[in-house]
CSV table of C-alpha atoms in Angstrom, one decimal:
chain,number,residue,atom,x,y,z
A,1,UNK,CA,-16.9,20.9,7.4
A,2,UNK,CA,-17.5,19.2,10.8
A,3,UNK,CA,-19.9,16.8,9.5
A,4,UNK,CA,-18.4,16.0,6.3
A,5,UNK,CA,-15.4,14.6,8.1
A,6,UNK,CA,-17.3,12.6,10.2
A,7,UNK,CA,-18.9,11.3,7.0
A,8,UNK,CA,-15.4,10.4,5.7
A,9,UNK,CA,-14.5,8.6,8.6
A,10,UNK,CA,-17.7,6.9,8.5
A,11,UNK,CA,-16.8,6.0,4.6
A,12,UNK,CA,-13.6,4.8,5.3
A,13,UNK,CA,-14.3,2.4,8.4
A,14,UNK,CA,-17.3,0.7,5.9
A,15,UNK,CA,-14.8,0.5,3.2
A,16,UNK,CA,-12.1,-1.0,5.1
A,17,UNK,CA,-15.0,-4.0,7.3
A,18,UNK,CA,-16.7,-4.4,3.4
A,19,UNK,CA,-13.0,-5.1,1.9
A,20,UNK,CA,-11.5,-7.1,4.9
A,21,UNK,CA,-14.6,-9.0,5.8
A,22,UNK,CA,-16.5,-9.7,2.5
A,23,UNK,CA,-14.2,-8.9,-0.8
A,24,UNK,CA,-11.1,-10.4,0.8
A,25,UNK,CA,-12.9,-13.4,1.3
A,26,UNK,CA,-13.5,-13.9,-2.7
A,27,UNK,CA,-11.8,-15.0,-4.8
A,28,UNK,CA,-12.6,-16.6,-8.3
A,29,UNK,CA,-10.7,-19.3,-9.5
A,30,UNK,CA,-8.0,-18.9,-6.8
A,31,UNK,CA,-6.3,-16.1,-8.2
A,32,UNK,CA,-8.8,-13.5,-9.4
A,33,UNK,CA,-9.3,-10.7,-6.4
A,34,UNK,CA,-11.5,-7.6,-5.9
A,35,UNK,CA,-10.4,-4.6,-4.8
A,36,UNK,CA,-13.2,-2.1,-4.3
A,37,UNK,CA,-11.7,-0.6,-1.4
A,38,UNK,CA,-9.8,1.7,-3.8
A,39,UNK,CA,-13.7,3.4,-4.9
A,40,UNK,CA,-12.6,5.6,-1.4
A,41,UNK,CA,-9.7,7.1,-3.4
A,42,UNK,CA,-11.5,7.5,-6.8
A,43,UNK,CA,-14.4,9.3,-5.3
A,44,UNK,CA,-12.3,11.7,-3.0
A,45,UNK,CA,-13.9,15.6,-4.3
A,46,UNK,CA,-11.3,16.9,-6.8
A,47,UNK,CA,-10.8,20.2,-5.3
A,48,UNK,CA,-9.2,18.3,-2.1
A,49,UNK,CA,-5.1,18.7,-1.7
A,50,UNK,CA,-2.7,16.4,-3.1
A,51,UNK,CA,-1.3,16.2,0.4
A,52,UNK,CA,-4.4,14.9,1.9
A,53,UNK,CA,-5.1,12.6,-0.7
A,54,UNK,CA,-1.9,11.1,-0.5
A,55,UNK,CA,-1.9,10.7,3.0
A,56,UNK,CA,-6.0,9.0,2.7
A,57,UNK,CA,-4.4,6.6,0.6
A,58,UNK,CA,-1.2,5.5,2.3
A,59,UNK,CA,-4.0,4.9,5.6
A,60,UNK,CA,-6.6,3.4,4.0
A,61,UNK,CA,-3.7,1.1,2.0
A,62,UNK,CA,-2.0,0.1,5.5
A,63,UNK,CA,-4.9,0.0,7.4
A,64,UNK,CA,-6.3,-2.9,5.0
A,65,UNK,CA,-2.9,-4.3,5.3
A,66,UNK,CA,-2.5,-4.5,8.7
A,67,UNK,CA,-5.9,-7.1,8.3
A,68,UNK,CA,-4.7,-9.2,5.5
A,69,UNK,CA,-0.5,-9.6,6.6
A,70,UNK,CA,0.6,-7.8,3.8
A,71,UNK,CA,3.2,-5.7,5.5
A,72,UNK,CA,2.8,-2.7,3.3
A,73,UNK,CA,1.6,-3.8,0.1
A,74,UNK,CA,-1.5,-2.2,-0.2
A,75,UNK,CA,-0.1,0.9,1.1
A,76,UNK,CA,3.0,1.2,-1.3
A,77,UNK,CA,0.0,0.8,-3.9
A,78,UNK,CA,-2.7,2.9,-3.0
A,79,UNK,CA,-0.1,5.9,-2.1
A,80,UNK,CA,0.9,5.5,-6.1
A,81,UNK,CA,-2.6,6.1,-7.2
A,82,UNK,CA,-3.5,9.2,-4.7
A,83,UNK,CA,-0.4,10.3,-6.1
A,84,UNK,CA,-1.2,9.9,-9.9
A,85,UNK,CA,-5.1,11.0,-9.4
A,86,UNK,CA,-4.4,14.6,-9.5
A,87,UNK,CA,-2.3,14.8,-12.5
A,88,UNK,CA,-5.2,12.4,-14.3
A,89,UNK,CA,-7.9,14.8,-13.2
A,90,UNK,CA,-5.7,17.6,-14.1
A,91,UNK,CA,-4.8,16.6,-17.8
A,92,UNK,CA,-8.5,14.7,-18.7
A,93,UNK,CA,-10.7,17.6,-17.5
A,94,UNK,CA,-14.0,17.1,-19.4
A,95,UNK,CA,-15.9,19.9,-21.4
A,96,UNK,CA,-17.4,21.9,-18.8
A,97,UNK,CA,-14.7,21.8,-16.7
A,98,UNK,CA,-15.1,20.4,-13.0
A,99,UNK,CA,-17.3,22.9,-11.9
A,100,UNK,CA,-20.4,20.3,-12.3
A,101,UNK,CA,-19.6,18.0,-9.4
A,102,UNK,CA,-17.3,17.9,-6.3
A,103,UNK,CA,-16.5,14.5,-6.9
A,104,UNK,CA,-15.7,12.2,-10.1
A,105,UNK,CA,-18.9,10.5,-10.5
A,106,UNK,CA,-20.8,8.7,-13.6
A,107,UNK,CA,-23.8,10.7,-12.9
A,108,UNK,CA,-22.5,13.9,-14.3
A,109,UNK,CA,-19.5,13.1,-16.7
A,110,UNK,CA,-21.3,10.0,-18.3
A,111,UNK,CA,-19.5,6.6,-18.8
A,112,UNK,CA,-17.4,7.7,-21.4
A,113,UNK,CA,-15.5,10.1,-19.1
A,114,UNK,CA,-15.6,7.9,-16.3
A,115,UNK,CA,-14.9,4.2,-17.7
A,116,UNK,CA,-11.3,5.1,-19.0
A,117,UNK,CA,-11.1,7.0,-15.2
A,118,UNK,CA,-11.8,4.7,-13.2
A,119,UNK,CA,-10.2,1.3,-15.3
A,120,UNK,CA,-6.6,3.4,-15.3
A,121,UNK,CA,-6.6,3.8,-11.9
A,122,UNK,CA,-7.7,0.5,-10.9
A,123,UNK,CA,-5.5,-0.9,-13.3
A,124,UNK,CA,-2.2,1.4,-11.9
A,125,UNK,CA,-3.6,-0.1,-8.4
A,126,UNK,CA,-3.5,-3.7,-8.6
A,127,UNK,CA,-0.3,-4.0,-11.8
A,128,UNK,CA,2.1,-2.3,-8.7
A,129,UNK,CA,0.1,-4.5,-6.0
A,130,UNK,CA,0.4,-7.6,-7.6
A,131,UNK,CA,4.2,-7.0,-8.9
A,132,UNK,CA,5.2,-5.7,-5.8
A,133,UNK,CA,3.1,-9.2,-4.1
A,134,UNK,CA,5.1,-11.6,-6.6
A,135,UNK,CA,9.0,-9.4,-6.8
A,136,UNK,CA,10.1,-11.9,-9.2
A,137,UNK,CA,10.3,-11.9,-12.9
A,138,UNK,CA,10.0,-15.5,-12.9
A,139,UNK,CA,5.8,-15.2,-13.0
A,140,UNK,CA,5.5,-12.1,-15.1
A,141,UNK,CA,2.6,-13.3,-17.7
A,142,UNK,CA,0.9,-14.9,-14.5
A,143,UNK,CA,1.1,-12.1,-12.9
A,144,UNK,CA,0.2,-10.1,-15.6
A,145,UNK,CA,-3.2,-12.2,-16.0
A,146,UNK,CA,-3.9,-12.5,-12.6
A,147,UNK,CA,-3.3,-8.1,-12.8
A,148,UNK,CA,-6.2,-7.5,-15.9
A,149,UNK,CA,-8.2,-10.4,-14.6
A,150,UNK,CA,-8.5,-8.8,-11.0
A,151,UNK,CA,-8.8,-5.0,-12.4
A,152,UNK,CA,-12.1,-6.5,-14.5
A,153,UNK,CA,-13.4,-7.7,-11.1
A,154,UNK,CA,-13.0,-4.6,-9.2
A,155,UNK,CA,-14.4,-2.5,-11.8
A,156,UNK,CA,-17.2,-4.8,-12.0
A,157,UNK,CA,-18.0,-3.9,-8.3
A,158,UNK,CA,-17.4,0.0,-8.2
A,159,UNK,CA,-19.2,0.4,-11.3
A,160,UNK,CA,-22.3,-1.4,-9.3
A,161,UNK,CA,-21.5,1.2,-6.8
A,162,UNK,CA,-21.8,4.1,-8.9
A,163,UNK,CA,-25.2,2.9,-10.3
A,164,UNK,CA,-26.6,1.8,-7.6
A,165,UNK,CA,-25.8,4.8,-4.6
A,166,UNK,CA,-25.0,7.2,-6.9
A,167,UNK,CA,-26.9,7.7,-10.0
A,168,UNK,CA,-30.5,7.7,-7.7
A,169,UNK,CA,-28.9,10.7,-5.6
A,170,UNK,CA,-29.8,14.7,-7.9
A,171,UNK,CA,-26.4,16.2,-7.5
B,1,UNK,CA,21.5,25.4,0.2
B,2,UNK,CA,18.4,27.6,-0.3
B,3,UNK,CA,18.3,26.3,-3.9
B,4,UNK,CA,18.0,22.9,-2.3
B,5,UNK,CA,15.0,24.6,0.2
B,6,UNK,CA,13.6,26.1,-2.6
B,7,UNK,CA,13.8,22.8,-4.8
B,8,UNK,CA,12.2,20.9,-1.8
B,9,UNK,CA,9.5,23.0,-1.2
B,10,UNK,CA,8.4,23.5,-5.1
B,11,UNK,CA,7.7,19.6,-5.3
B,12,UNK,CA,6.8,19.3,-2.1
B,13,UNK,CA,3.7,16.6,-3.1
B,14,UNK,CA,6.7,14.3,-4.6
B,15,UNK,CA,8.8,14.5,-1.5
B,16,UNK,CA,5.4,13.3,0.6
B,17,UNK,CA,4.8,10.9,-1.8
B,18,UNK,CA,8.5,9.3,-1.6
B,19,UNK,CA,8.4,9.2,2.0
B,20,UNK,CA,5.2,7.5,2.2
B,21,UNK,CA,6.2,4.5,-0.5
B,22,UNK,CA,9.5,4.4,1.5
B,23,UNK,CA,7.8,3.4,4.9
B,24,UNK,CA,5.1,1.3,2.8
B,25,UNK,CA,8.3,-0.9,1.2
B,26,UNK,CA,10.4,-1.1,4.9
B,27,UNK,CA,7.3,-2.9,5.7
B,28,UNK,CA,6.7,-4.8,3.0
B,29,UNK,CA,10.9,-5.7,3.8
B,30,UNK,CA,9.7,-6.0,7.6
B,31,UNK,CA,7.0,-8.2,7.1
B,32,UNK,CA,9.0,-10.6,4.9
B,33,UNK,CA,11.7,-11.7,7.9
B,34,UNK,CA,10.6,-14.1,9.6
B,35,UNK,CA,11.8,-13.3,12.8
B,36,UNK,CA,11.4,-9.5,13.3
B,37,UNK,CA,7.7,-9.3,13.2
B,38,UNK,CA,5.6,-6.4,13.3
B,39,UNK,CA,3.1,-5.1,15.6
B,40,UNK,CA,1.2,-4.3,12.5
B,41,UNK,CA,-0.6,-7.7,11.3
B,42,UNK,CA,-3.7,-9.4,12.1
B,43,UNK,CA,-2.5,-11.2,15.3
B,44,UNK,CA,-3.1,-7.5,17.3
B,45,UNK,CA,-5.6,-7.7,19.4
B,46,UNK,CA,-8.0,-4.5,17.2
B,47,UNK,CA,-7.7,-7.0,14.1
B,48,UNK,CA,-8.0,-10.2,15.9
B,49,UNK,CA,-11.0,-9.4,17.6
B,50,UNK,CA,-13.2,-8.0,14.3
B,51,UNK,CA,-12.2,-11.6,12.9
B,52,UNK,CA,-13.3,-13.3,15.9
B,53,UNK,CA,-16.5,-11.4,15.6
B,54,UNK,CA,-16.7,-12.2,12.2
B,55,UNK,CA,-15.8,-15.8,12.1
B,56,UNK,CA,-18.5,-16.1,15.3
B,57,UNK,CA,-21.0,-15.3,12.0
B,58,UNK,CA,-19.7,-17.3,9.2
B,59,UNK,CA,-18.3,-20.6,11.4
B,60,UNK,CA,-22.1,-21.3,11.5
B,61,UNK,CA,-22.4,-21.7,7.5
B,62,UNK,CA,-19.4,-24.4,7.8
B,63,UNK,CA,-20.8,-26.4,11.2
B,64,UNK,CA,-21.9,-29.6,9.2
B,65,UNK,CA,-18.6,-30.1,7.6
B,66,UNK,CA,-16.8,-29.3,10.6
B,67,UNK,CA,-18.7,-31.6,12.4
B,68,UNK,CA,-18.5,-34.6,10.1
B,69,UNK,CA,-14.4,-34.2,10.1
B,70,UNK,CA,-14.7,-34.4,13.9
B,71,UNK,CA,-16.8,-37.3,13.8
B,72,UNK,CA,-14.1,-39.0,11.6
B,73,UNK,CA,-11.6,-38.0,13.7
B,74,UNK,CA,-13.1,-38.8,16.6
B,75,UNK,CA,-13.6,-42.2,15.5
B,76,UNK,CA,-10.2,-43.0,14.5
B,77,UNK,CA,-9.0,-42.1,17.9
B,78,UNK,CA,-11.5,-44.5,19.5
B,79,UNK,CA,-10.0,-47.0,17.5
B,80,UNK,CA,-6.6,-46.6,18.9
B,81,UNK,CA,-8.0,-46.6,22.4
B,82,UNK,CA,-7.2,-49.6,24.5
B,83,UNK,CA,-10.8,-51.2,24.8
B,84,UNK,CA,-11.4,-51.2,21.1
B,85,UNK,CA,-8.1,-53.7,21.1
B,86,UNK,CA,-8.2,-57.5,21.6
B,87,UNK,CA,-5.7,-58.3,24.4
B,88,UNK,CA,-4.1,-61.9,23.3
B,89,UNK,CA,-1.7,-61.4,26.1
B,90,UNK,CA,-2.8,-63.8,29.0
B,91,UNK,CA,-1.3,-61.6,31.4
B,92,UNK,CA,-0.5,-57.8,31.8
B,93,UNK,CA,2.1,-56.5,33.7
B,94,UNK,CA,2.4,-53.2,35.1
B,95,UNK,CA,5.2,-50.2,34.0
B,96,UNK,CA,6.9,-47.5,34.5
B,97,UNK,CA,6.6,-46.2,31.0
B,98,UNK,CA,10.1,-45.2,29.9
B,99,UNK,CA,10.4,-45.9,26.5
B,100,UNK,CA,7.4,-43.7,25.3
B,101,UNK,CA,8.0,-40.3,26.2
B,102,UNK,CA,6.0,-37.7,25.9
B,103,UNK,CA,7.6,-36.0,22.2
B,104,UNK,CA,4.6,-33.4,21.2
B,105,UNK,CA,1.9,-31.6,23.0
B,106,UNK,CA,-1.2,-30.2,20.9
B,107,UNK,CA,-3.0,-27.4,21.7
B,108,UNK,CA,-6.2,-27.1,19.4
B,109,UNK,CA,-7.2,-23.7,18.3
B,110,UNK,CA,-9.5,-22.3,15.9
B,111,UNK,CA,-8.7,-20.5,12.4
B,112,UNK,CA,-10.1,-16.7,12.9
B,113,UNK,CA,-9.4,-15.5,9.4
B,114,UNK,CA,-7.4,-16.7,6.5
B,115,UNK,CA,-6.4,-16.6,3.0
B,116,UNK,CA,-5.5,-18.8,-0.2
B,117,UNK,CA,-5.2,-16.2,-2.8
B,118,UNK,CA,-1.8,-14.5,-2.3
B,119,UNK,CA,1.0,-15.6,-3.2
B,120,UNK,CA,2.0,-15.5,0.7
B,121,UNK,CA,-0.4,-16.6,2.6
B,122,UNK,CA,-1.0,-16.6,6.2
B,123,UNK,CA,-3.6,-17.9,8.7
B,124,UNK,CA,-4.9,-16.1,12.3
B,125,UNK,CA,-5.7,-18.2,14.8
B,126,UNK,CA,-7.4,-17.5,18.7
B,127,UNK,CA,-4.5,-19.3,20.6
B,128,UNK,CA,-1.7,-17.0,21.8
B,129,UNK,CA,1.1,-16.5,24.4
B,130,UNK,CA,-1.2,-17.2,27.5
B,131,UNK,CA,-2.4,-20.6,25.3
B,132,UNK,CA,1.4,-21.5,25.3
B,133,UNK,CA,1.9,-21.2,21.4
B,134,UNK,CA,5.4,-19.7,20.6
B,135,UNK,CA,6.7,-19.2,17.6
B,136,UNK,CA,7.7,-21.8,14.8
B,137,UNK,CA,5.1,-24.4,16.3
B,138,UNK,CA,4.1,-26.2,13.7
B,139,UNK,CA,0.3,-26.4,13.1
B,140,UNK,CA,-1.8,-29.4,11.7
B,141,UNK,CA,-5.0,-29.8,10.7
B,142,UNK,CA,-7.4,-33.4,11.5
B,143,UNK,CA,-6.1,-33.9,7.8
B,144,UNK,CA,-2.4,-32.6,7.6
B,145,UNK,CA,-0.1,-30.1,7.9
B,146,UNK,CA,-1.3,-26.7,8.0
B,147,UNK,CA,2.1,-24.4,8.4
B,148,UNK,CA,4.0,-22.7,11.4
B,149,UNK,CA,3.9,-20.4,13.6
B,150,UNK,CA,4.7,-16.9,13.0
B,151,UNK,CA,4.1,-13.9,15.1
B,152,UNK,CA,2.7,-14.4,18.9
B,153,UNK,CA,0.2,-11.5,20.6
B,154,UNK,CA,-1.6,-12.5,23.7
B,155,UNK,CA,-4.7,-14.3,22.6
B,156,UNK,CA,-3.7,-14.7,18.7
B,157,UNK,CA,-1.0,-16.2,16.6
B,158,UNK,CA,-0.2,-15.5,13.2
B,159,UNK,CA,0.2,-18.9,11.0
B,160,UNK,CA,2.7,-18.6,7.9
B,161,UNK,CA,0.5,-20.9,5.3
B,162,UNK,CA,2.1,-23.8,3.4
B,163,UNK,CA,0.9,-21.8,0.6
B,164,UNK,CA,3.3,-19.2,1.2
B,165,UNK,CA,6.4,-17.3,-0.8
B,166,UNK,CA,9.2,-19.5,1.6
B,167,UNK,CA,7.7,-22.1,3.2
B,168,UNK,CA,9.4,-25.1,2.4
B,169,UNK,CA,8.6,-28.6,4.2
B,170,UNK,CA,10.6,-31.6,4.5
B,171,UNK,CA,8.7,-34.7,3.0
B,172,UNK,CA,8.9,-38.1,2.9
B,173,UNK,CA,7.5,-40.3,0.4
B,174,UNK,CA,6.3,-43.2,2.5
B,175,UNK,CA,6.7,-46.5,0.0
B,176,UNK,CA,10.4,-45.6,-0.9
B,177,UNK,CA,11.2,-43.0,1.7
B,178,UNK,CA,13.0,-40.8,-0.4
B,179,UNK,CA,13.2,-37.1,1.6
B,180,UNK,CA,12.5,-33.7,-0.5
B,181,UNK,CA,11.0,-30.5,0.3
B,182,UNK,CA,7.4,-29.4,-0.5
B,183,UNK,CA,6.9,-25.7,-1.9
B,184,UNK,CA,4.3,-24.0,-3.7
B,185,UNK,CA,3.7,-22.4,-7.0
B,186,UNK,CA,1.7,-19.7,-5.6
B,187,UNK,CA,-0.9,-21.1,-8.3
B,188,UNK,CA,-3.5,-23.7,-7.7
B,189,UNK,CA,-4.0,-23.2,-3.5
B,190,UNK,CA,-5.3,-27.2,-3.5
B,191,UNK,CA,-2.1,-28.5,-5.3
B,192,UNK,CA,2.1,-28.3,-3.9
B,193,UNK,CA,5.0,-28.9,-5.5
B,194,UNK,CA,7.1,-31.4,-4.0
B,195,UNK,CA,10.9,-31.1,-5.5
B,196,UNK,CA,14.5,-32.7,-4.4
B,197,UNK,CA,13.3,-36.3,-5.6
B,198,UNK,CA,15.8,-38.1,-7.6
B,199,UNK,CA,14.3,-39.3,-11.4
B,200,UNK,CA,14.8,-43.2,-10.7
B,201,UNK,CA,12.6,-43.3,-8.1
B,202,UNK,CA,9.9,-44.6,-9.8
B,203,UNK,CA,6.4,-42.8,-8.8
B,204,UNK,CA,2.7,-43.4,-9.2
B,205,UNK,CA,-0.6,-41.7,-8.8
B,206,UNK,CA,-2.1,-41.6,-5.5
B,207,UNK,CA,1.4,-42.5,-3.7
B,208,UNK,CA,1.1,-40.7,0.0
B,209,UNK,CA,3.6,-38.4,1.2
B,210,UNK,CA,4.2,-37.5,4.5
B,211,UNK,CA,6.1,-35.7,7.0
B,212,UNK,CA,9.7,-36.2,7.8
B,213,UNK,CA,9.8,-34.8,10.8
B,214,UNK,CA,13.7,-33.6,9.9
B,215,UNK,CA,13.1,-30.1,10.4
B,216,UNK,CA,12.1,-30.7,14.2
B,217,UNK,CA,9.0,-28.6,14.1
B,218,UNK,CA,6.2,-31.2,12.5
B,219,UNK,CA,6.3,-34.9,13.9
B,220,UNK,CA,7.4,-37.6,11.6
B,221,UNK,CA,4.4,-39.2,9.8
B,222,UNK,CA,1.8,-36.4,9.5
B,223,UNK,CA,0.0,-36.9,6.2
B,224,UNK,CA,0.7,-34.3,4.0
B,225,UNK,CA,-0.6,-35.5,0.8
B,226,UNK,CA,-1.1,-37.4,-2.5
B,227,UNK,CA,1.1,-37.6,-5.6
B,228,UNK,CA,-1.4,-35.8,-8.4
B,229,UNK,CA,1.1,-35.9,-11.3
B,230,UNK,CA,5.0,-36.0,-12.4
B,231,UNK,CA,7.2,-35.2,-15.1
B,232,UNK,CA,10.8,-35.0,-15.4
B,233,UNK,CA,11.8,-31.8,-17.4
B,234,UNK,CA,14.4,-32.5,-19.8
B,235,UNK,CA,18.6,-32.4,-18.5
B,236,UNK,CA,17.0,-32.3,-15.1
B,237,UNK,CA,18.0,-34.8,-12.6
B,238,UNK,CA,15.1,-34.3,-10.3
B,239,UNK,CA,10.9,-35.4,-10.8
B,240,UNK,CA,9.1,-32.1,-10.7
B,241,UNK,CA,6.1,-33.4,-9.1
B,242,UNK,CA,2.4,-32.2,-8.4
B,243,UNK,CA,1.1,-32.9,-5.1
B,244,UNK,CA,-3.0,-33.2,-4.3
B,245,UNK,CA,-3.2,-31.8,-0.6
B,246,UNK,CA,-4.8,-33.5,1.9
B,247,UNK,CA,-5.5,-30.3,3.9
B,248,UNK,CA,-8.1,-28.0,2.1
B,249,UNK,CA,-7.1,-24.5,3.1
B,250,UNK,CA,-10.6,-22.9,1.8
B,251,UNK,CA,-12.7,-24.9,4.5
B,252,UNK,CA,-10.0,-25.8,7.4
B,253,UNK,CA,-11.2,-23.8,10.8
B,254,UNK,CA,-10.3,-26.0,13.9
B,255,UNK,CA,-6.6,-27.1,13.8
B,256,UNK,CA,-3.8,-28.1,16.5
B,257,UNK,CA,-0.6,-26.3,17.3
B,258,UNK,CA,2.4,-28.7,18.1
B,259,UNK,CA,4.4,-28.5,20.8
B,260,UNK,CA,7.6,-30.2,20.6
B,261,UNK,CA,9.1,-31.1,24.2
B,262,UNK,CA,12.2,-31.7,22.7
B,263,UNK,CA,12.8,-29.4,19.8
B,264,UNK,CA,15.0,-27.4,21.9
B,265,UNK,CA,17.3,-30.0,22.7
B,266,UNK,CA,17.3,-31.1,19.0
B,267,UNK,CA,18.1,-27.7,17.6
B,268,UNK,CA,20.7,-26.6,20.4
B,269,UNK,CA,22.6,-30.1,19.3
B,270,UNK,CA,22.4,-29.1,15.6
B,271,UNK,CA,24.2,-26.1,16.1
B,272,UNK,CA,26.9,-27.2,18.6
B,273,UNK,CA,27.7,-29.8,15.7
B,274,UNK,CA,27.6,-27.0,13.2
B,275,UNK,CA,29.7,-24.5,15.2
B,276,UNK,CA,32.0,-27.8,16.1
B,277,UNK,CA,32.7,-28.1,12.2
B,278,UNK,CA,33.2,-24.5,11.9
């Protein structure tokens, strides 16, 4: 118990420097952003409590915006997707139930479980992050672009994540 | 009552969940006054100092531009300098200096992190309280106007971009000196919108616009940039034009906080006026 807390604060510091330092620092065309910081939140074990979870992601969402002056955008965001997780876990529960893995990972529940996972939640992430960013009707097909464009990104780089760190490891 | 308890406690998980968005949006509401800052942004010492760390690393990939707009500056300064002037006068007398008071200070100060890809943006910079930046200095760049001052820690100052939600800039238009204000799309971080310009002014390509220095915070005359396009829209009254910036936001790291020495006699005026009216 002892050291896998240690290993979560350990994930959540390298999440937080990768995302502030590197990922903020991209950004395609001028208005196409990544994310990945949210892969923290997707790859939580599904047994954990909802209350945890939520409270995971309302740090990890204000820690990342107390780097990038966003008053509490990122948090207001990331607390709405630990808050949905459980109830998508809950109602998409593959085949063999969830007694394979600890935590949602493309190793054991193969692409086709975890594609439409992990796009949902990205996309729920960055539609109420970049709605809440803009607050104006005004923009709403910019925004909306700007939305699908950046969820494509993000997925892009947490799908390389789950390849490359997870797949090698025999869970 | 314990129906209410009982209530509470079966959806416990929503009630954490409420609470939690309804401190995440008092901050977002915090963070968008511009005069009750938070403690929690980038100019806290924690935040300021992983940039600094950072931006010790990655200044080094940007030294030969840096270096070549210093060299330009530099040499436009040496231009200005008495020796690099022919003296036609025959003979010089000697002045008390009463007619050129000093108006602005400068205080340079590098660009520890920064952003163009919000639609608010905001800079960080290592110059703080113990510097002498306050806030709503306005901050340039050795090509033009950068933004203003937000929130002041000790050794860092939060920058509110030009490419931000509200900031809006008086501008002049130097051939015909017609006055508007400069705002931004939130789209295209190398182009402004410039608005307020009355359609029979007649506009071109490549027609500079500068500060007005109305607003007392940014000196008259500071470049700001270029006229890139223009169309009037139709039944409007106004140009709605496109402005190239002269100031590239992706690349800018040293810049100059401004100091007006008389900014709070200008504003305390303004107001006695206003109240006056009143």
């Amino acid at each position: 118990m002892n050291s896998d807390f240690l290993k979560y604060i350990g994930q959540f510091v390298l999440v937080c420097l990768l995302q502030v330092l590197v990922f903020n620092n991209l950004n395609l065309n001028g208005y196409i952003n990544a994310f990945p910081y949210i892969y923290l939140v997707l790859s939580l074990p599904i047994s954990m409590g909802r209350i945890p979870v939520l409270f995971i992601g309302f740090f990890l969402g204000l820690t990342i915006d107390i780097f990038s002056n966003t008053g509490g955008l990122h948090a207001a965001a990331t607390t709405l997707l630990a808050f949905y997780r459980p109830l998508y876990l809950k109602a998409q529960s593959p085949r063999e139930d969830y007694e394979l893995a600890t935590v949602p990972n493309l190793k054991t529940f193969g692409i086709a479980w975890y594609l439409p996972y992990a796009a949902l939640m990205v996309l729920l992430h960055h539609l109420s992050l970049f709605y809440l960013e803009t607050f104006r009707l005004a923009d709403f097909f910019f925004t909306l672009l700007k939305a699908i464009l950046s969820t494509g990104l993000t997925l892009f780089f947490i799908l390389a994540a789950e390849f490359l760190f997870v797949s090698n490891k025999r869970r | 009552m314990r129906n209410i308890l009982l209530f509470v406690y079966r959806n416990h998980v929503f009630f954490v969940f409420l609470l939690l968005e309804l401190v995440s949006f008092s901050l977002i509401v915090r963070n968008s006054n511009f005069h009750r800052g938070s403690f929690l942004n980038s100019s806290n010492q924690l935040s300021g100092s992983i940039y600094e760390f950072n931006n010790g690393i990655t200044e080094y990939f940007k030294l030969k531009t840096i270096n070549d707009d210093l060299a330009l500056e530099n040499a436009a300064l040496r231009s200005l300098l008495n020796y690099s002037k022919y003296s036609s006068a025959a003979k010089r007398y000697e002045v008390m200096d009463s007619l050129n008071r000093q108006h602005y200070t400068y205080i340079p100060a590098k660009i520890v992190n920064s952003s163009t890809d919000r639609r608010s943006n905001y800079l960080t910079i290592n110059r703080g309280i113990l510097h002498g930046v306050q806030p709503e200095m306005a901050v340039l760049s050795s090509n033009g106007i950068v933004g203003i001052v937000k929130d002041v820690s000790k050794d860092y100052a939060t920058v509110i971009s030009v490419l931000h939600k509200s900031s809006s800039i008086s501008a002049r238009l130097v051939d015909s000196g017609y006055i508007g204000s400069l705002v931004w799309d939130g789209k295209d971080p190398r182009v402004t919108q410039l608005m307020d310009i009355p359609n029979h002014v007649e506009l071109k390509k490549g027609m500079l616009i500068q500060t007005s220095g109305f607003s007392a915070l940014f000196p008259t005359g500071i470049d700001i940039g270029t006229v890139r396009s223009s169309e009037i829209k139709p039944g409007d009254n106004f140009h709605s034009i496109a402005v190239d910036m002269l100031t590239d936001f992706n690349s800018v790291s040293m810049v100059y906080v401004v100091n007006n020495l008389k900014r709070m006699e200008q504003v305390e005026l303004e107001n006695q006026t206003q109240e006056n009216e009143q």
